[in-house]
Amino acid sequence: MLATAIAAAGLSAPASAAPPAPVPQLELDRYLGAWNQLAAIPQYFNLVCARDTRAEYDLDAAGDVSVRNTCTTWGGTLNEIRGTATVNDPDTGAQLHVSFPGVPTQDMRYGPTNYIVTALGADYSWALVTDPYRLSGFVLSRTPALAPDQWDRVRTAITDAGEDPCLYLTSPTTGGLRNIAPLCSDTALTTADH
């Protein structure tokens, strides 16, 4: 989701690896609202999340994006964190810096890009997000499930961004997938709630 772990352990990209390209133009007003996480590269901050991981984005008084990430924990309780996203790339609007007060490596309100929208459904129904070092990745959707053709586009977008779909694990959602499996697995997208 908007939280990324690019600064974890001080890792950096190889000198020859260029950051993934952002979408040509992100219309922020269309991107705002609620998103469901349908798959992600596991991160330390979301290990507590068992299902229904969501992000809600809105404009704040300063013109930045307020971030509210929630999920249901393994114990069945609500987990929540709030932060701020600031657009770092006025040309595309698709590269942002996300911060969460009190979270190590993510507590500075302004800083380098750590959230890149690299692919987006034409109708803003799904999005693929990563960071400059490809250490994080999130498949977001307006609904708790995607159609098979949308998943095909998502997998292609992951590869086009220079990432491996096998590193993404599906995220269980009410009304969507129930299992956790690598996105490259034949069975990753076959078990849904009915």
PDB file of C-alpha atoms in Angstrom:
ATOM      1  CA  MET A   1       0.000   0.000   0.000  1.00  0.00           C
ATOM      2  CA  LEU A   2       1.303   3.526   0.428  1.00  0.00           C
ATOM      3  CA  ALA A   3       3.671   2.360   3.130  1.00  0.00           C
ATOM      4  CA  THR A   4       6.870   0.991   1.613  1.00  0.00           C
ATOM      5  CA  ALA A   5      10.055  -0.431   3.011  1.00  0.00           C
ATOM      6  CA  ILE A   6      12.584   1.074   0.647  1.00  0.00           C
ATOM      7  CA  ALA A   7      14.816   2.244   3.428  1.00  0.00           C
ATOM      8  CA  ALA A   8      14.755  -1.072   5.261  1.00  0.00           C
ATOM      9  CA  ALA A   9      18.269  -2.109   6.129  1.00  0.00           C
ATOM     10  CA  GLY A  10      19.639   0.692   3.946  1.00  0.00           C
ATOM     11  CA  LEU A  11      19.251  -1.371   0.780  1.00  0.00           C
ATOM     12  CA  SER A  12      19.807   0.275  -2.564  1.00  0.00           C
ATOM     13  CA  ALA A  13      19.322  -0.668  -6.176  1.00  0.00           C
ATOM     14  CA  PRO A  14      22.213  -1.847  -8.309  1.00  0.00           C
ATOM     15  CA  ALA A  15      23.904   1.050 -10.075  1.00  0.00           C
ATOM     16  CA  SER A  16      22.651  -0.138 -13.459  1.00  0.00           C
ATOM     17  CA  ALA A  17      19.004  -0.519 -12.412  1.00  0.00           C
ATOM     18  CA  ALA A  18      16.857   2.467 -13.276  1.00  0.00           C
ATOM     19  CA  PRO A  19      13.770   3.025 -11.135  1.00  0.00           C
ATOM     20  CA  PRO A  20      10.519   1.674 -12.605  1.00  0.00           C
ATOM     21  CA  ALA A  21       8.694   4.123 -14.832  1.00  0.00           C
ATOM     22  CA  PRO A  22       5.584   5.811 -13.454  1.00  0.00           C
ATOM     23  CA  VAL A  23       2.352   5.929 -15.407  1.00  0.00           C
ATOM     24  CA  PRO A  24       2.414   8.895 -17.825  1.00  0.00           C
ATOM     25  CA  GLN A  25      -0.254  10.814 -15.906  1.00  0.00           C
ATOM     26  CA  LEU A  26      -1.992  10.127 -12.606  1.00  0.00           C
ATOM     27  CA  GLU A  27      -5.211  12.081 -12.061  1.00  0.00           C
ATOM     28  CA  LEU A  28      -5.032  12.425  -8.301  1.00  0.00           C
ATOM     29  CA  ASP A  29      -8.724  13.216  -7.875  1.00  0.00           C
ATOM     30  CA  ARG A  30      -9.585   9.909  -9.585  1.00  0.00           C
ATOM     31  CA  TYR A  31      -6.978   8.010  -7.528  1.00  0.00           C
ATOM     32  CA  LEU A  32      -8.331   9.213  -4.187  1.00  0.00           C
ATOM     33  CA  GLY A  33     -10.775   7.009  -2.294  1.00  0.00           C
ATOM     34  CA  ALA A  34     -10.726   3.415  -1.071  1.00  0.00           C
ATOM     35  CA  TRP A  35      -8.488   0.634  -2.417  1.00  0.00           C
ATOM     36  CA  ASN A  36      -8.296  -3.062  -1.514  1.00  0.00           C
ATOM     37  CA  GLN A  37      -4.897  -4.775  -1.431  1.00  0.00           C
ATOM     38  CA  LEU A  38      -5.222  -7.955  -3.518  1.00  0.00           C
ATOM     39  CA  ALA A  39      -1.541  -8.945  -3.589  1.00  0.00           C
ATOM     40  CA  ALA A  40       1.736  -7.615  -2.220  1.00  0.00           C
ATOM     41  CA  ILE A  41       5.408  -8.306  -1.740  1.00  0.00           C
ATOM     42  CA  PRO A  42       5.465  -9.072   2.010  1.00  0.00           C
ATOM     43  CA  GLN A  43       6.727  -6.226   4.184  1.00  0.00           C
ATOM     44  CA  TYR A  44       7.515  -6.176   7.914  1.00  0.00           C
ATOM     45  CA  PHE A  45       4.718  -3.705   8.610  1.00  0.00           C
ATOM     46  CA  ASN A  46       1.942  -5.828   7.113  1.00  0.00           C
ATOM     47  CA  LEU A  47       2.824  -9.202   8.630  1.00  0.00           C
ATOM     48  CA  VAL A  48       0.152  -8.577  11.271  1.00  0.00           C
ATOM     49  CA  CYS A  49      -2.521  -8.395   8.550  1.00  0.00           C
ATOM     50  CA  ALA A  50      -4.535 -11.563   7.914  1.00  0.00           C
ATOM     51  CA  ARG A  51      -7.156 -10.164   5.536  1.00  0.00           C
ATOM     52  CA  ASP A  52      -9.044  -7.164   4.201  1.00  0.00           C
ATOM     53  CA  THR A  53      -6.057  -4.842   3.879  1.00  0.00           C
ATOM     54  CA  ARG A  54      -7.283  -1.471   2.622  1.00  0.00           C
ATOM     55  CA  ALA A  55      -6.030   2.025   1.940  1.00  0.00           C
ATOM     56  CA  GLU A  56      -8.124   5.172   1.963  1.00  0.00           C
ATOM     57  CA  TYR A  57      -6.732   8.314   0.362  1.00  0.00           C
ATOM     58  CA  ASP A  58      -8.125  11.842   0.654  1.00  0.00           C
ATOM     59  CA  LEU A  59      -6.812  15.384   0.275  1.00  0.00           C
ATOM     60  CA  ASP A  60      -5.678  17.102   3.450  1.00  0.00           C
ATOM     61  CA  ALA A  61      -5.744  20.805   4.270  1.00  0.00           C
ATOM     62  CA  ALA A  62      -2.205  21.286   2.875  1.00  0.00           C
ATOM     63  CA  GLY A  63      -3.142  19.765  -0.489  1.00  0.00           C
ATOM     64  CA  ASP A  64      -1.255  16.546   0.228  1.00  0.00           C
ATOM     65  CA  VAL A  65      -2.859  13.111   0.482  1.00  0.00           C
ATOM     66  CA  SER A  66      -4.014  11.795   3.835  1.00  0.00           C
ATOM     67  CA  VAL A  67      -3.453   8.049   4.124  1.00  0.00           C
ATOM     68  CA  ARG A  68      -5.411   5.617   6.283  1.00  0.00           C
ATOM     69  CA  ASN A  69      -4.304   1.972   6.008  1.00  0.00           C
ATOM     70  CA  THR A  70      -6.343  -0.706   7.771  1.00  0.00           C
ATOM     71  CA  CYS A  71      -6.513  -4.486   7.951  1.00  0.00           C
ATOM     72  CA  THR A  72      -7.943  -7.308  10.015  1.00  0.00           C
ATOM     73  CA  THR A  73      -5.250  -8.956  12.116  1.00  0.00           C
ATOM     74  CA  TRP A  74      -4.731 -12.681  12.709  1.00  0.00           C
ATOM     75  CA  GLY A  75      -6.528 -12.168  16.033  1.00  0.00           C
ATOM     76  CA  GLY A  76      -9.553 -10.632  14.311  1.00  0.00           C
ATOM     77  CA  THR A  77      -8.949  -7.051  15.462  1.00  0.00           C
ATOM     78  CA  LEU A  78      -8.622  -3.878  13.409  1.00  0.00           C
ATOM     79  CA  ASN A  79      -5.108  -2.600  12.723  1.00  0.00           C
ATOM     80  CA  GLU A  80      -4.806   1.004  11.546  1.00  0.00           C
ATOM     81  CA  ILE A  81      -2.094   3.496  10.673  1.00  0.00           C
ATOM     82  CA  ARG A  82      -2.379   7.049   9.344  1.00  0.00           C
ATOM     83  CA  GLY A  83       0.099   9.011   7.307  1.00  0.00           C
ATOM     84  CA  THR A  84       0.642  11.511   4.527  1.00  0.00           C
ATOM     85  CA  ALA A  85       1.653  11.257   0.879  1.00  0.00           C
ATOM     86  CA  THR A  86       3.233  14.149  -1.000  1.00  0.00           C
ATOM     87  CA  VAL A  87       3.548  14.258  -4.784  1.00  0.00           C
ATOM     88  CA  ASN A  88       7.244  14.466  -5.735  1.00  0.00           C
ATOM     89  CA  ASP A  89       6.750  14.447  -9.500  1.00  0.00           C
ATOM     90  CA  PRO A  90       4.471  17.223 -10.775  1.00  0.00           C
ATOM     91  CA  ASP A  91       4.945  16.061 -14.389  1.00  0.00           C
ATOM     92  CA  THR A  92       3.211  12.701 -13.950  1.00  0.00           C
ATOM     93  CA  GLY A  93       1.797  13.030 -10.425  1.00  0.00           C
ATOM     94  CA  ALA A  94       2.565   9.307 -10.040  1.00  0.00           C
ATOM     95  CA  GLN A  95       5.648   9.461  -7.799  1.00  0.00           C
ATOM     96  CA  LEU A  96       5.093  10.280  -4.151  1.00  0.00           C
ATOM     97  CA  HIS A  97       6.789  10.294  -0.771  1.00  0.00           C
ATOM     98  CA  VAL A  98       4.723   8.550   1.911  1.00  0.00           C
ATOM     99  CA  SER A  99       5.346   9.057   5.618  1.00  0.00           C
ATOM    100  CA  PHE A 100       3.935   7.579   8.801  1.00  0.00           C
ATOM    101  CA  PRO A 101       4.789   9.433  12.034  1.00  0.00           C
ATOM    102  CA  GLY A 102       6.618   7.229  14.507  1.00  0.00           C
ATOM    103  CA  VAL A 103       7.481   4.510  11.969  1.00  0.00           C
ATOM    104  CA  PRO A 104      11.262   4.037  11.599  1.00  0.00           C
ATOM    105  CA  THR A 105      12.496   4.930   8.090  1.00  0.00           C
ATOM    106  CA  GLN A 106       9.106   6.472   7.221  1.00  0.00           C
ATOM    107  CA  ASP A 107       8.614   9.238   9.766  1.00  0.00           C
ATOM    108  CA  MET A 108       9.751  12.273   7.722  1.00  0.00           C
ATOM    109  CA  ARG A 109       6.838  14.091   6.065  1.00  0.00           C
ATOM    110  CA  TYR A 110       8.901  15.120   3.038  1.00  0.00           C
ATOM    111  CA  GLY A 111      11.594  13.099   1.354  1.00  0.00           C
ATOM    112  CA  PRO A 112      12.562  11.021  -1.650  1.00  0.00           C
ATOM    113  CA  THR A 113      10.047   9.086  -3.700  1.00  0.00           C
ATOM    114  CA  ASN A 114       9.054   5.782  -2.112  1.00  0.00           C
ATOM    115  CA  TYR A 115       5.722   5.175  -3.915  1.00  0.00           C
ATOM    116  CA  ILE A 116       5.450   4.875  -7.696  1.00  0.00           C
ATOM    117  CA  VAL A 117       2.225   4.080  -9.513  1.00  0.00           C
ATOM    118  CA  THR A 118       3.653   2.002 -12.373  1.00  0.00           C
ATOM    119  CA  ALA A 119       0.409   0.700 -13.911  1.00  0.00           C
ATOM    120  CA  LEU A 120      -3.217   1.662 -13.717  1.00  0.00           C
ATOM    121  CA  GLY A 121      -6.468   0.364 -15.163  1.00  0.00           C
ATOM    122  CA  ALA A 122      -7.872   2.828 -17.686  1.00  0.00           C
ATOM    123  CA  ASP A 123     -10.936   3.218 -15.463  1.00  0.00           C
ATOM    124  CA  TYR A 124      -8.846   3.435 -12.270  1.00  0.00           C
ATOM    125  CA  SER A 125     -10.242   0.071 -11.167  1.00  0.00           C
ATOM    126  CA  TRP A 126      -6.796  -1.342 -10.288  1.00  0.00           C
ATOM    127  CA  ALA A 127      -3.269  -0.076  -9.730  1.00  0.00           C
ATOM    128  CA  LEU A 128       0.240  -1.448  -9.352  1.00  0.00           C
ATOM    129  CA  VAL A 129       2.528   0.376  -6.921  1.00  0.00           C
ATOM    130  CA  THR A 130       6.213  -0.152  -6.159  1.00  0.00           C
ATOM    131  CA  ASP A 131       9.227   1.907  -5.098  1.00  0.00           C
ATOM    132  CA  PRO A 132      12.433   3.014  -6.875  1.00  0.00           C
ATOM    133  CA  TYR A 133      14.291  -0.096  -5.675  1.00  0.00           C
ATOM    134  CA  ARG A 134      11.486  -2.610  -6.357  1.00  0.00           C
ATOM    135  CA  LEU A 135      11.626  -3.804  -2.743  1.00  0.00           C
ATOM    136  CA  SER A 136       7.897  -3.352  -2.312  1.00  0.00           C
ATOM    137  CA  GLY A 137       4.907  -3.983  -4.503  1.00  0.00           C
ATOM    138  CA  PHE A 138       1.158  -3.731  -4.095  1.00  0.00           C
ATOM    139  CA  VAL A 139      -1.743  -4.715  -6.335  1.00  0.00           C
ATOM    140  CA  LEU A 140      -4.654  -2.444  -5.441  1.00  0.00           C
ATOM    141  CA  SER A 141      -8.251  -2.678  -6.596  1.00  0.00           C
ATOM    142  CA  ARG A 142     -11.428  -0.687  -6.032  1.00  0.00           C
ATOM    143  CA  THR A 143     -13.247  -4.005  -5.531  1.00  0.00           C
ATOM    144  CA  PRO A 144     -12.263  -7.056  -3.440  1.00  0.00           C
ATOM    145  CA  ALA A 145     -11.743  -9.162  -6.577  1.00  0.00           C
ATOM    146  CA  LEU A 146     -10.441  -8.778 -10.132  1.00  0.00           C
ATOM    147  CA  ALA A 147     -11.581 -10.557 -13.281  1.00  0.00           C
ATOM    148  CA  PRO A 148      -9.146 -13.017 -14.946  1.00  0.00           C
ATOM    149  CA  ASP A 149      -8.337 -10.572 -17.777  1.00  0.00           C
ATOM    150  CA  GLN A 150      -7.526  -7.871 -15.222  1.00  0.00           C
ATOM    151  CA  TRP A 151      -5.182 -10.275 -13.399  1.00  0.00           C
ATOM    152  CA  ASP A 152      -3.468 -10.963 -16.741  1.00  0.00           C
ATOM    153  CA  ARG A 153      -2.862  -7.213 -17.162  1.00  0.00           C
ATOM    154  CA  VAL A 154      -1.614  -6.960 -13.571  1.00  0.00           C
ATOM    155  CA  ARG A 155       0.899  -9.803 -14.047  1.00  0.00           C
ATOM    156  CA  THR A 156       2.131  -8.201 -17.271  1.00  0.00           C
ATOM    157  CA  ALA A 157       2.457  -4.850 -15.487  1.00  0.00           C
ATOM    158  CA  ILE A 158       4.494  -6.463 -12.689  1.00  0.00           C
ATOM    159  CA  THR A 159       6.901  -7.949 -15.230  1.00  0.00           C
ATOM    160  CA  ASP A 160       7.043  -4.673 -17.179  1.00  0.00           C
ATOM    161  CA  ALA A 161       8.011  -2.884 -13.932  1.00  0.00           C
ATOM    162  CA  GLY A 162      10.998  -5.234 -13.594  1.00  0.00           C
ATOM    163  CA  GLU A 163       9.529  -7.309 -10.776  1.00  0.00           C
ATOM    164  CA  ASP A 164       8.784 -11.006 -10.402  1.00  0.00           C
ATOM    165  CA  PRO A 165       5.089 -11.971  -9.968  1.00  0.00           C
ATOM    166  CA  CYS A 166       6.260 -14.907  -7.822  1.00  0.00           C
ATOM    167  CA  LEU A 167       7.381 -12.431  -5.117  1.00  0.00           C
ATOM    168  CA  TYR A 168       3.818 -11.132  -4.793  1.00  0.00           C
ATOM    169  CA  LEU A 169       1.549 -13.045  -2.418  1.00  0.00           C
ATOM    170  CA  THR A 170      -2.212 -12.816  -2.770  1.00  0.00           C
ATOM    171  CA  SER A 171      -4.021 -10.973   0.031  1.00  0.00           C
ATOM    172  CA  PRO A 172      -7.258 -12.513   1.339  1.00  0.00           C
ATOM    173  CA  THR A 173     -10.307 -10.250   1.085  1.00  0.00           C
ATOM    174  CA  THR A 174     -13.924 -10.678   2.045  1.00  0.00           C
ATOM    175  CA  GLY A 175     -15.666 -11.237  -1.275  1.00  0.00           C
ATOM    176  CA  GLY A 176     -12.405 -12.111  -3.015  1.00  0.00           C
ATOM    177  CA  LEU A 177      -9.501 -14.500  -2.654  1.00  0.00           C
ATOM    178  CA  ARG A 178      -9.310 -16.554   0.534  1.00  0.00           C
ATOM    179  CA  ASN A 179      -5.826 -17.991   0.110  1.00  0.00           C
ATOM    180  CA  ILE A 180      -2.287 -16.676   0.330  1.00  0.00           C
ATOM    181  CA  ALA A 181      -0.235 -17.909  -2.608  1.00  0.00           C
ATOM    182  CA  PRO A 182       2.448 -16.590  -4.973  1.00  0.00           C
ATOM    183  CA  LEU A 183       0.811 -14.623  -7.775  1.00  0.00           C
ATOM    184  CA  CYS A 184       2.604 -16.822 -10.322  1.00  0.00           C
ATOM    185  CA  SER A 185       0.982 -20.001  -8.930  1.00  0.00           C
ATOM    186  CA  ASP A 186      -1.703 -21.745 -10.992  1.00  0.00           C
ATOM    187  CA  THR A 187      -3.925 -21.895  -7.908  1.00  0.00           C
ATOM    188  CA  ALA A 188      -3.315 -18.337  -6.648  1.00  0.00           C
ATOM    189  CA  LEU A 189      -6.484 -16.922  -8.190  1.00  0.00           C
ATOM    190  CA  THR A 190      -8.823 -19.908  -8.048  1.00  0.00           C
ATOM    191  CA  THR A 191     -10.177 -19.843  -4.489  1.00  0.00           C
ATOM    192  CA  ALA A 192     -12.721 -17.085  -3.868  1.00  0.00           C
ATOM    193  CA  ASP A 193     -15.438 -16.481  -1.284  1.00  0.00           C
ATOM    194  CA  HIS A 194     -18.933 -17.336  -2.446  1.00  0.00           C
TER     195      HIS A 194
END
